[in-house]
CSV table of C-alpha atoms and ligand atoms in Angstrom, one decimal:
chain,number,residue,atom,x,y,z
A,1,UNK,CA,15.0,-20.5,9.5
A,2,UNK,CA,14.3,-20.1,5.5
A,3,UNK,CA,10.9,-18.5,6.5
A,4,UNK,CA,12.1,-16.2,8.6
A,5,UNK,CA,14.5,-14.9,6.2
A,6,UNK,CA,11.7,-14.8,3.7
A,7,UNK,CA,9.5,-12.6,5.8
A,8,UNK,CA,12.3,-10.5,6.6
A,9,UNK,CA,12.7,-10.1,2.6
A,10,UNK,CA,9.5,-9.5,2.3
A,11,UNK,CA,9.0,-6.6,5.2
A,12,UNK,CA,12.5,-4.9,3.2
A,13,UNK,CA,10.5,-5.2,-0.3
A,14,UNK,CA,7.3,-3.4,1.3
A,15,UNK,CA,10.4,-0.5,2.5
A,16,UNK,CA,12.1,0.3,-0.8
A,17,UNK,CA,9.1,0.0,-2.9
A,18,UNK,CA,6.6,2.6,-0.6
A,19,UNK,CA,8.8,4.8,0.7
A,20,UNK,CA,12.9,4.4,-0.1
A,21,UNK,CA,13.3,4.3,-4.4
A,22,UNK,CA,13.8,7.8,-4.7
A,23,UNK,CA,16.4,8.0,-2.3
A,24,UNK,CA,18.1,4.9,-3.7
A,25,UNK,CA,18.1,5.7,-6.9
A,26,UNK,CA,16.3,2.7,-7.8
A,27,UNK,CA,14.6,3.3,-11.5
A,28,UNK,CA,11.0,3.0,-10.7
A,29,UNK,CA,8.2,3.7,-13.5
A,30,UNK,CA,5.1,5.7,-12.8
A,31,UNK,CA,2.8,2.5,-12.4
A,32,UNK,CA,5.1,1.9,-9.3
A,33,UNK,CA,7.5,-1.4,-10.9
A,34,UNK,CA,10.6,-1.4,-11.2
A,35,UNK,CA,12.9,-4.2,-11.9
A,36,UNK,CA,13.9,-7.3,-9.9
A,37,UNK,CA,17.5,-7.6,-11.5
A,38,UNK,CA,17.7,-3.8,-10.1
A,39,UNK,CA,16.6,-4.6,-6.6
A,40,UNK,CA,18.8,-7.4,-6.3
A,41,UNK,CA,21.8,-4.8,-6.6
A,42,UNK,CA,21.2,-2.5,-3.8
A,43,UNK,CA,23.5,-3.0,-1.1
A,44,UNK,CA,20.1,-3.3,2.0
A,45,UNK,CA,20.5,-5.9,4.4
A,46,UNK,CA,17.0,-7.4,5.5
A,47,UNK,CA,16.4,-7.4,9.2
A,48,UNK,CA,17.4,-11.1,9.5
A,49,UNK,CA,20.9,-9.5,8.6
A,50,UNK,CA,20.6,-10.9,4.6
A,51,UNK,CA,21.9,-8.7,2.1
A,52,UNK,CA,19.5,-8.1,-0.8
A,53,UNK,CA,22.4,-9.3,-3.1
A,54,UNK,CA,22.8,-12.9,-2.0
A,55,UNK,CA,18.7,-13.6,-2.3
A,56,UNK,CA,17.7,-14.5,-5.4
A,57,UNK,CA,14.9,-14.1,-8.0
A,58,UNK,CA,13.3,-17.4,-6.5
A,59,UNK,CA,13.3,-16.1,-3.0
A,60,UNK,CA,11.6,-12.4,-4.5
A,61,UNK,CA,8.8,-15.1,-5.8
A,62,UNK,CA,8.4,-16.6,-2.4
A,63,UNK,CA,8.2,-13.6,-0.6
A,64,UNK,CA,5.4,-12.2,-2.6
A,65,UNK,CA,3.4,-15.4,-2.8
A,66,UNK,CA,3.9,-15.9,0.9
A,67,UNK,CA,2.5,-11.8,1.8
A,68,UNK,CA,-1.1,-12.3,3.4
A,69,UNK,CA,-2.3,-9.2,2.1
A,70,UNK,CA,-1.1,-9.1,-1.4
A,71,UNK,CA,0.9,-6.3,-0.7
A,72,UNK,CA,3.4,-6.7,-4.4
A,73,UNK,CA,2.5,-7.6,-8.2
A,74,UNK,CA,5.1,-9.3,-10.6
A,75,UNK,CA,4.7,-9.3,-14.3
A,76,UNK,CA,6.8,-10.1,-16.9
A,77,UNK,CA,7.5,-7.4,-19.7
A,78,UNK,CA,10.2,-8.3,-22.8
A,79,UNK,CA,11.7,-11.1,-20.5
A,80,UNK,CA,12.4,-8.6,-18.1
A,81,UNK,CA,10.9,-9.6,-14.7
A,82,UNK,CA,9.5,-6.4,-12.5
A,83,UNK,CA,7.7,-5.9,-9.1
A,84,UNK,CA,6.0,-3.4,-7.2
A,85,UNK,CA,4.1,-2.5,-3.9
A,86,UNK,CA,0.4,-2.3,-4.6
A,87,UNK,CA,-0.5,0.3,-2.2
A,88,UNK,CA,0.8,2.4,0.8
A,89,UNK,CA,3.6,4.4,-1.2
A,90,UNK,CA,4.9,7.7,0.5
A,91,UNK,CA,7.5,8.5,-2.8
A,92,UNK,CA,5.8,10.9,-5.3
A,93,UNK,CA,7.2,9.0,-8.1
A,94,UNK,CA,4.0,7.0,-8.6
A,95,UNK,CA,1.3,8.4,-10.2
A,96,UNK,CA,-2.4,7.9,-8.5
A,97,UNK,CA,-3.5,7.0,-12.6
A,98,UNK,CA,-0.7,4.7,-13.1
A,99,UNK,CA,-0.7,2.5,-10.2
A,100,UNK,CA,-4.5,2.2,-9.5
A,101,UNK,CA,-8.1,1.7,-10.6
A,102,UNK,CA,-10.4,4.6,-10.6
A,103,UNK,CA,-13.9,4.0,-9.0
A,104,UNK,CA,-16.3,5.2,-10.9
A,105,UNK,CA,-19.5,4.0,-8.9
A,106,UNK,CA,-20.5,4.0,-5.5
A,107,UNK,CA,-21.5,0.2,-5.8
A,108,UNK,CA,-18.0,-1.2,-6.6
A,109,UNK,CA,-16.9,-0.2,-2.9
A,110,UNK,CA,-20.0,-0.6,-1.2
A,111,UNK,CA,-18.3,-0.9,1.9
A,112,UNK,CA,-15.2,1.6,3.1
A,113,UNK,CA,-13.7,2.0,6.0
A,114,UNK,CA,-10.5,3.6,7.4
A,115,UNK,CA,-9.0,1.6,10.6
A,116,UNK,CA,-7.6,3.6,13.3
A,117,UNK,CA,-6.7,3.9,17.0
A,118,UNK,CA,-8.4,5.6,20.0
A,119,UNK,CA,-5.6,8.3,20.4
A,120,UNK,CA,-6.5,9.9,16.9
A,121,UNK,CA,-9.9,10.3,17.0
A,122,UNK,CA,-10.3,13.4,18.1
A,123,UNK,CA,-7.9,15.0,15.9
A,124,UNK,CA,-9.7,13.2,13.1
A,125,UNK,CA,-13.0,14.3,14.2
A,126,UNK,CA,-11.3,18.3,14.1
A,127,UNK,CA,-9.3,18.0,10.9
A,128,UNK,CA,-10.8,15.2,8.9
A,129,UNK,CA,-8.8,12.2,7.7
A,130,UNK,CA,-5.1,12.8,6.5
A,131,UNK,CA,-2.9,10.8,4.3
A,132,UNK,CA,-0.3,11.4,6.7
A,133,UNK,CA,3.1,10.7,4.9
A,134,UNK,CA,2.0,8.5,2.1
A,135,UNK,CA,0.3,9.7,-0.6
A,136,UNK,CA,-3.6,8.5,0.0
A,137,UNK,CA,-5.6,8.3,3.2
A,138,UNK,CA,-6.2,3.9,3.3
A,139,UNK,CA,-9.9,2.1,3.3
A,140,UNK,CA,-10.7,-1.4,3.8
A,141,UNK,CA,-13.6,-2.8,1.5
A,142,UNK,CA,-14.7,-5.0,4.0
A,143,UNK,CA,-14.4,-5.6,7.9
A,144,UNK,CA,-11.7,-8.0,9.4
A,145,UNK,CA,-14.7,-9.6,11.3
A,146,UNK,CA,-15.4,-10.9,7.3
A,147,UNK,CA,-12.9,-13.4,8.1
A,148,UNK,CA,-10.4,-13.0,5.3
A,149,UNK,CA,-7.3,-11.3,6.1
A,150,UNK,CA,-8.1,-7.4,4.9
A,151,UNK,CA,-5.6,-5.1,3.0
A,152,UNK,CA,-6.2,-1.5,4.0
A,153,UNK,CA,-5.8,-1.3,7.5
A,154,UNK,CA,-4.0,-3.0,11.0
A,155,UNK,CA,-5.0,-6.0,12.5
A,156,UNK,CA,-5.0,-3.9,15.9
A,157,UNK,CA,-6.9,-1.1,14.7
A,158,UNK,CA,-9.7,-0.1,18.0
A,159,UNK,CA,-11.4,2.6,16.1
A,160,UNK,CA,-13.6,2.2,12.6
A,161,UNK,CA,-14.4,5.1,10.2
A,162,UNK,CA,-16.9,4.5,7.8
A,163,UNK,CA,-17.3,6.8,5.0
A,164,UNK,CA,-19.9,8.0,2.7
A,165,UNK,CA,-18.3,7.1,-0.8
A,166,UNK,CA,-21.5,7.7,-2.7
A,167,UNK,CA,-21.3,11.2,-1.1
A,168,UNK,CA,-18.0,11.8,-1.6
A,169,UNK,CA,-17.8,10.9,-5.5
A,170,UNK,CA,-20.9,13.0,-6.0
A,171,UNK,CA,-18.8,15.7,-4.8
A,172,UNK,CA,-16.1,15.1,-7.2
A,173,UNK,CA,-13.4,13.5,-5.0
A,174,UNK,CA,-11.7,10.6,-6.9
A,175,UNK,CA,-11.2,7.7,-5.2
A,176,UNK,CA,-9.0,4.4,-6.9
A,177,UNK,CA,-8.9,0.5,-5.7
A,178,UNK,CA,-5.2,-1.2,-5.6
A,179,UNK,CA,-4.7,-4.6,-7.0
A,180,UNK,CA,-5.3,-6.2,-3.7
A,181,UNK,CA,-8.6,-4.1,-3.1
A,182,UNK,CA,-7.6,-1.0,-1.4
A,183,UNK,CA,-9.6,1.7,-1.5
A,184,UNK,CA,-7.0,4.7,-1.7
A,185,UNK,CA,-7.8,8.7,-2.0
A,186,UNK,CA,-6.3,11.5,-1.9
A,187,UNK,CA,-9.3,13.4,-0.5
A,188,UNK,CA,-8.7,17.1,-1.1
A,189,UNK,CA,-5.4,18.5,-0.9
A,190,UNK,CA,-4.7,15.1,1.6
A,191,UNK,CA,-7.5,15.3,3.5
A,192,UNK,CA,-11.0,13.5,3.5
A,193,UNK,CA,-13.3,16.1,5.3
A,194,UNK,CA,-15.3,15.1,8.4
A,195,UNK,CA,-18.3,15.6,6.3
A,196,UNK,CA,-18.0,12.2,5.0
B,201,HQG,C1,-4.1,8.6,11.3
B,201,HQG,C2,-0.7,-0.5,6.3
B,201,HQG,C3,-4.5,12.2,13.7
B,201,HQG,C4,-4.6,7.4,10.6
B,201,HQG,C5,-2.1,-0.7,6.8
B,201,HQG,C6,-3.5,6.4,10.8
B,201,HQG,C7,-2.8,0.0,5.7
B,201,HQG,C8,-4.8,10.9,11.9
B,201,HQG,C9,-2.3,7.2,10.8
B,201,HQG,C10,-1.9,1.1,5.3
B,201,HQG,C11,-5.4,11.9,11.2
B,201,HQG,C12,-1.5,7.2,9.5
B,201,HQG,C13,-2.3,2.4,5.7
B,201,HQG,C14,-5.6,13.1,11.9
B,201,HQG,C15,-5.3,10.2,9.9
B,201,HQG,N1,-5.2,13.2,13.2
B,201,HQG,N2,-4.3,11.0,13.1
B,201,HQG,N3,-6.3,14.2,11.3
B,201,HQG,N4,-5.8,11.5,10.0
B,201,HQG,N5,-4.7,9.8,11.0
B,201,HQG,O1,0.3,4.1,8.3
B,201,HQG,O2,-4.3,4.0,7.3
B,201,HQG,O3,-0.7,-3.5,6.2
B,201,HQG,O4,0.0,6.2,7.1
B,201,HQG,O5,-5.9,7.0,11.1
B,201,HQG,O6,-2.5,-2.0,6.9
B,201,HQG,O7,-2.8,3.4,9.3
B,201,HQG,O8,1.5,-2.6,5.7
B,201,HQG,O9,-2.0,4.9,7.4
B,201,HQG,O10,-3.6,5.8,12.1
B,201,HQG,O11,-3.1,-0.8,4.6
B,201,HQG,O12,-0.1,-3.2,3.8
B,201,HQG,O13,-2.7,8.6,11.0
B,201,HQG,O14,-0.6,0.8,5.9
B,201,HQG,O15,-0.5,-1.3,5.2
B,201,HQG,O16,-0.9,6.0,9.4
B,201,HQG,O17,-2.3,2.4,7.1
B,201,HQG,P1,-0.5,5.3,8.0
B,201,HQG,P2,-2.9,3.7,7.9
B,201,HQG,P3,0.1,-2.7,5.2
């Protein structure tokens, strides 16, 4: 049905605006947007077999107001509407300064926590926490027992990292919230040390 093609929109959106703009040529700026009108050319289909060429600009709205975890932005800028991903990019194009909100406190991310699984711990507990292929290791700023749905990590996570943010900071590590609360770093050179 019209939902399932709007989730399927929606998953494709998350795709080509983390990881696939560079290799698509797809004109995004520094703070991550890019335009709608320039999405809605690229010849994708969605996984419910749409191409990104027959949705339109209403559908783009939908599929961002319907995403539980506020994963895209919209803004219009001189009549031109543009979108991004919030968080969770692996292409270099966006810039850390750009796209996010430095946190300059401990007490604005009182909580922060990475989600994981069983299998990685002990790699983790040898090597410290990696970004992997995106560009910042992911924190939650709250627990998914909280009750709200929580950007940051899996619903099926089994394993909870907390981590010393106060510490951290001290120790000069910059760490940035996302529009839908985030908490993203890129640790040193990738990696948040088991120290913290
Ligand atoms: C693990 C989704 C072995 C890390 C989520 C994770 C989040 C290590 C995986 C966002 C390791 C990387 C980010 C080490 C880290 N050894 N495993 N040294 N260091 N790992 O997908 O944090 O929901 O790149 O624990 O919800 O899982 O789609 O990062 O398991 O918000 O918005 O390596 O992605 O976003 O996986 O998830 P990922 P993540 P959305």
């Amino acid at each position: 049905g019209g939902k399932d093609k709007i989730d399927a929109l929606g998953r494709l959106l998350t795709r080509v605006l983390r990881h696939m703009a560079t290799e698509l040529r797809l004109n995004m700026r520094g703070d991550g947007f890019v335009k709608v009108a320039d999405l809605l050319n690229l010849n994708l289909r969605t996984s419910a077999n749409v191409q990104l060429k027959s949705h339109n600009v209403d559908e783009i709205r939908e599929a961002v107001r319907r995403d539980n975890k506020q994963r895209f932005s919209l803004v219009e800028e001189d009549g031109e509407l543009l979108i991004r991903a919030n968080q969770g990019h692996s292409i270099t194009t966006v810039e850390s300064e750009k796209l996010l909100k430095p946190i300059m406190s401990p007490e604005e991310a009182p909580v922060c926590v990475h989600g994981t699984y069983r299998k990685n711990l002990e790699s983790i507990l040898a090597s410290g926490l990696k970004r992997m292929n995106r560009l910042h290791v992911h924190f939650s700023c709250g627990l998914p027992t909280d009750g709200e749905v929580i950007s940051g990590m899996r619903r099926d996570v089994n394993v909870l990292i907390f981590l010393d943010i106060k510490k951290a900071l001290e120790d000069g590590i910059a760490f940035y919230i996302s529009d839908n609360k985030v908490i993203l770093t890129e640790g040193i050179d990738g990696v948040v040390p088991v120290d913290y």
